[in-house]
CSV table of C-alpha atoms in Angstrom, one decimal:
chain,number,residue,atom,x,y,z
A,1,UNK,CA,0.0,0.0,0.0
A,2,UNK,CA,1.6,3.3,-1.1
A,3,UNK,CA,1.4,6.5,0.9
A,4,UNK,CA,-1.0,9.2,-0.4
A,5,UNK,CA,0.8,11.9,-2.3
A,6,UNK,CA,0.9,15.5,-1.0
A,7,UNK,CA,3.0,18.4,-2.1
A,8,UNK,CA,6.0,18.9,0.1
A,9,UNK,CA,5.3,22.4,0.8
A,10,UNK,CA,2.7,25.1,0.2
A,11,UNK,CA,3.0,28.8,1.1
A,12,UNK,CA,0.8,31.8,1.3
A,13,UNK,CA,0.5,35.3,2.7
A,14,UNK,CA,-1.6,36.2,5.7
A,15,UNK,CA,-5.3,36.5,4.6
A,16,UNK,CA,-4.8,34.4,1.5
A,17,UNK,CA,-6.3,30.9,0.8
A,18,UNK,CA,-4.2,27.8,0.1
A,19,UNK,CA,-5.2,24.3,-0.9
A,20,UNK,CA,-3.3,21.1,-0.1
A,21,UNK,CA,-3.9,18.2,-2.3
A,22,UNK,CA,-3.9,14.5,-1.3
A,23,UNK,CA,-3.8,12.0,-4.2
A,24,UNK,CA,-4.6,8.3,-3.7
A,25,UNK,CA,-6.1,5.6,-5.8
A,26,UNK,CA,-9.4,4.1,-6.6
A,27,UNK,CA,-8.8,1.7,-3.7
A,28,UNK,CA,-8.6,4.3,-1.0
A,29,UNK,CA,-9.5,8.0,-1.5
A,30,UNK,CA,-11.5,7.2,-4.6
A,31,UNK,CA,-13.6,4.5,-3.0
A,32,UNK,CA,-14.5,6.0,0.5
A,33,UNK,CA,-15.6,9.4,1.7
A,34,UNK,CA,-13.4,8.7,4.8
A,35,UNK,CA,-10.5,11.2,4.4
A,36,UNK,CA,-9.2,13.0,7.5
A,37,UNK,CA,-6.7,15.7,7.9
A,38,UNK,CA,-4.3,16.4,10.8
A,39,UNK,CA,-2.4,19.6,11.6
A,40,UNK,CA,0.9,19.1,13.5
A,41,UNK,CA,3.0,21.9,15.0
A,42,UNK,CA,6.7,21.3,15.7
A,43,UNK,CA,7.2,19.2,18.7
A,44,UNK,CA,3.5,18.7,19.2
A,45,UNK,CA,0.9,15.8,18.6
A,46,UNK,CA,-1.2,15.9,15.5
A,47,UNK,CA,-4.7,17.4,15.8
A,48,UNK,CA,-7.7,16.3,13.8
A,49,UNK,CA,-8.9,19.2,11.6
A,50,UNK,CA,-11.3,17.4,9.1
A,51,UNK,CA,-13.0,14.0,9.1
A,52,UNK,CA,-15.3,12.2,6.7
A,53,UNK,CA,-13.9,14.3,3.9
A,54,UNK,CA,-15.4,17.6,4.8
A,55,UNK,CA,-16.6,17.7,8.5
A,56,UNK,CA,-15.0,19.8,11.2
A,57,UNK,CA,-14.7,18.7,14.7
A,58,UNK,CA,-16.0,21.0,17.4
A,59,UNK,CA,-13.6,23.8,18.0
A,60,UNK,CA,-11.9,23.7,14.6
A,61,UNK,CA,-12.1,27.1,12.8
A,62,UNK,CA,-14.4,27.2,9.8
A,63,UNK,CA,-11.4,28.6,7.8
A,64,UNK,CA,-10.5,24.9,7.3
A,65,UNK,CA,-12.5,23.0,4.7
A,66,UNK,CA,-12.2,19.7,3.0
A,67,UNK,CA,-13.4,18.2,-0.4
A,68,UNK,CA,-12.8,15.5,-2.7
A,69,UNK,CA,-12.8,14.8,-6.4
A,70,UNK,CA,-12.1,11.4,-7.8
A,71,UNK,CA,-9.0,10.1,-6.1
A,72,UNK,CA,-7.8,13.4,-4.9
A,73,UNK,CA,-8.9,15.0,-1.6
A,74,UNK,CA,-8.1,18.6,-0.7
A,75,UNK,CA,-7.8,20.8,2.3
A,76,UNK,CA,-8.4,24.5,1.9
A,77,UNK,CA,-7.3,27.0,4.5
A,78,UNK,CA,-8.9,30.4,4.0
A,79,UNK,CA,-7.9,33.7,5.6
A,80,UNK,CA,-4.4,32.2,6.3
A,81,UNK,CA,-3.0,33.1,9.7
A,82,UNK,CA,0.4,32.8,11.3
A,83,UNK,CA,-0.8,30.1,13.6
A,84,UNK,CA,-1.7,27.9,10.6
A,85,UNK,CA,2.0,27.4,9.9
A,86,UNK,CA,2.4,23.6,10.5
A,87,UNK,CA,2.7,20.2,8.8
A,88,UNK,CA,-0.5,18.7,7.5
A,89,UNK,CA,-1.2,15.1,6.8
A,90,UNK,CA,-4.1,13.4,5.1
A,91,UNK,CA,-5.4,9.9,5.8
A,92,UNK,CA,-7.8,7.7,4.1
A,93,UNK,CA,-9.5,4.5,4.9
A,94,UNK,CA,-8.2,1.8,2.7
A,95,UNK,CA,-10.9,-0.9,3.0
A,96,UNK,CA,-8.6,-3.8,4.2
A,97,UNK,CA,-9.0,-5.1,7.8
A,98,UNK,CA,-5.3,-5.8,7.8
A,99,UNK,CA,-4.3,-2.5,6.3
A,100,UNK,CA,-7.1,-0.2,7.0
A,101,UNK,CA,-5.4,3.3,6.9
A,102,UNK,CA,-3.0,5.0,4.5
A,103,UNK,CA,-1.4,8.3,5.3
A,104,UNK,CA,-0.2,11.2,3.1
A,105,UNK,CA,3.5,12.1,2.9
A,106,UNK,CA,2.8,15.5,4.7
A,107,UNK,CA,2.9,19.2,3.5
A,108,UNK,CA,4.7,21.9,5.3
A,109,UNK,CA,2.6,25.1,5.2
A,110,UNK,CA,4.5,28.3,5.5
A,111,UNK,CA,2.8,31.6,6.2
A,112,UNK,CA,5.0,34.3,4.4
B,1,UNK,CA,-12.0,16.5,28.8
B,2,UNK,CA,-10.5,13.7,26.9
B,3,UNK,CA,-6.9,13.0,27.7
B,4,UNK,CA,-4.4,10.4,26.6
B,5,UNK,CA,-1.2,10.1,28.3
B,6,UNK,CA,1.6,7.9,26.9
B,7,UNK,CA,4.4,6.6,29.1
B,8,UNK,CA,7.1,3.9,29.0
B,9,UNK,CA,9.4,5.3,26.4
B,10,UNK,CA,13.2,5.4,26.6
B,11,UNK,CA,16.4,4.1,25.4
B,12,UNK,CA,16.7,0.5,24.7
B,13,UNK,CA,19.2,-1.7,22.9
B,14,UNK,CA,18.4,-3.5,19.7
B,15,UNK,CA,16.7,-6.9,20.2
B,16,UNK,CA,15.3,-5.9,23.6
B,17,UNK,CA,11.7,-5.2,24.5
B,18,UNK,CA,9.7,-2.3,25.8
B,19,UNK,CA,6.1,-1.7,26.7
B,20,UNK,CA,4.3,1.5,26.3
B,21,UNK,CA,1.1,2.5,28.1
B,22,UNK,CA,-1.6,4.9,27.2
B,23,UNK,CA,-3.7,6.0,30.1
B,24,UNK,CA,-7.1,7.6,29.0
B,25,UNK,CA,-9.5,9.7,30.9
B,26,UNK,CA,-12.6,11.9,30.1
B,27,UNK,CA,-14.5,9.2,28.1
B,28,UNK,CA,-15.9,5.7,28.4
B,29,UNK,CA,-12.6,4.0,27.4
B,30,UNK,CA,-14.2,0.6,26.6
B,31,UNK,CA,-16.5,2.0,24.0
B,32,UNK,CA,-13.6,2.9,21.7
B,33,UNK,CA,-11.1,1.4,19.4
B,34,UNK,CA,-7.6,2.6,20.2
B,35,UNK,CA,-4.6,3.0,17.8
B,36,UNK,CA,-0.9,3.5,18.0
B,37,UNK,CA,1.1,5.6,15.6
B,38,UNK,CA,4.8,6.5,15.4
B,39,UNK,CA,6.8,9.2,13.8
B,40,UNK,CA,10.5,8.7,13.1
B,41,UNK,CA,12.7,11.8,13.6
B,42,UNK,CA,11.9,14.2,10.8
B,43,UNK,CA,9.5,11.8,9.0
B,44,UNK,CA,5.8,11.5,8.6
B,45,UNK,CA,3.1,9.6,10.6
B,46,UNK,CA,3.0,5.8,10.4
B,47,UNK,CA,0.0,3.8,11.6
B,48,UNK,CA,1.3,1.0,13.9
B,49,UNK,CA,-1.9,-0.8,14.7
B,50,UNK,CA,-5.1,-0.8,16.6
B,51,UNK,CA,-7.3,-2.7,19.0
B,52,UNK,CA,-11.1,-2.9,18.5
B,53,UNK,CA,-13.4,-2.3,21.5
B,54,UNK,CA,-14.7,-5.5,23.3
B,55,UNK,CA,-18.1,-5.0,21.5
B,56,UNK,CA,-16.3,-5.6,18.2
B,57,UNK,CA,-14.3,-8.5,19.6
B,58,UNK,CA,-11.3,-6.6,21.0
B,59,UNK,CA,-9.3,-7.9,18.1
B,60,UNK,CA,-6.1,-6.2,16.8
B,61,UNK,CA,-4.6,-5.3,13.4
B,62,UNK,CA,-1.0,-4.3,12.7
B,63,UNK,CA,1.1,-2.6,10.1
B,64,UNK,CA,3.3,-5.1,8.2
B,65,UNK,CA,6.4,-3.4,9.5
B,66,UNK,CA,5.7,-4.4,13.2
B,67,UNK,CA,3.5,-7.6,12.8
B,68,UNK,CA,4.7,-10.4,14.7
B,69,UNK,CA,6.9,-8.2,16.9
B,70,UNK,CA,4.4,-5.7,18.5
B,71,UNK,CA,1.3,-6.5,20.4
B,72,UNK,CA,-1.5,-4.3,21.4
B,73,UNK,CA,-3.8,-4.9,24.4
B,74,UNK,CA,-6.1,-3.1,26.6
B,75,UNK,CA,-7.4,-3.2,30.2
B,76,UNK,CA,-10.8,-1.5,30.1
B,77,UNK,CA,-11.0,-1.7,33.9
B,78,UNK,CA,-8.0,0.7,34.1
B,79,UNK,CA,-8.7,2.7,30.8
B,80,UNK,CA,-5.2,1.8,29.6
B,81,UNK,CA,-4.0,0.6,26.2
B,82,UNK,CA,-0.6,-1.1,25.8
B,83,UNK,CA,1.8,-1.5,23.1
B,84,UNK,CA,4.3,-4.3,23.7
B,85,UNK,CA,7.3,-4.1,21.5
B,86,UNK,CA,9.6,-7.0,21.1
B,87,UNK,CA,12.8,-7.5,19.1
B,88,UNK,CA,13.3,-3.9,18.6
B,89,UNK,CA,15.3,-2.5,15.7
B,90,UNK,CA,17.0,0.7,15.2
B,91,UNK,CA,14.4,1.7,12.7
B,92,UNK,CA,11.7,1.5,15.4
B,93,UNK,CA,13.2,4.7,16.9
B,94,UNK,CA,10.3,7.2,16.9
B,95,UNK,CA,7.8,9.2,18.9
B,96,UNK,CA,4.9,6.9,19.6
B,97,UNK,CA,1.4,8.3,20.0
B,98,UNK,CA,-1.8,6.6,21.0
B,99,UNK,CA,-5.1,7.8,19.7
B,100,UNK,CA,-8.8,7.4,20.3
B,101,UNK,CA,-10.4,6.2,17.1
B,102,UNK,CA,-13.4,8.2,15.8
B,103,UNK,CA,-16.3,6.8,14.0
B,104,UNK,CA,-15.3,7.6,10.6
B,105,UNK,CA,-11.8,6.1,10.2
B,106,UNK,CA,-10.4,9.1,11.9
B,107,UNK,CA,-8.3,9.6,15.0
B,108,UNK,CA,-10.1,12.3,17.1
B,109,UNK,CA,-7.8,12.5,20.1
B,110,UNK,CA,-4.0,12.1,20.4
B,111,UNK,CA,-1.7,11.7,23.3
B,112,UNK,CA,1.4,13.9,23.7
B,113,UNK,CA,3.7,11.1,22.5
B,114,UNK,CA,6.6,9.1,24.1
B,115,UNK,CA,10.0,8.8,22.5
B,116,UNK,CA,11.5,5.4,22.0
B,117,UNK,CA,15.1,5.3,21.0
B,118,UNK,CA,16.6,2.0,19.9
B,119,UNK,CA,20.4,2.2,19.9
B,120,UNK,CA,23.4,0.1,21.1
């Protein structure tokens, strides 16, 4: 099972919108609407930002939104803020009881 | 408030064993599956394995990289999940996180992590 492909880095200025892509296959992202996104600041634990493709947990800013088209999921951060600078990982259900989850390679978001 | 606290990490020689604990609070532990992840220095997240709740048999699944060496168990009476790691290799060096599994193939709460260093 290969990792989901994410761009290594994405950058934007404060107030701008950025989008992080997460490309999988028809066996994972394309088959299930079970993509989640995690934010990780340096030295900290990951935090769930989006689940089930587009849903936000309580307490997560509505500046974060998720979507999917075919085998590619996307995370959009609107109104970029300095605190959004972090690593972001996508994860998809992969349908196998023995290998249920596949993670993305991670994207470093830089706020210019 | 949901809290997960890992413990048991440290420096261990190759071939030795180590057991990590994940102590949970703030929710009904027995109702949830629990997962373990790891993150090697400067690398991305890797799913290690999970244990289902007793309602779903309490069974376990593991990543190929650890299958046969690592074992996940749980003590619902103490709200603790364990990760027994045997035959450790240098490539097992990582920060290990435990998570509570959400209902949609997500991981809604994470512990702060515990560092395991495998080195001679």
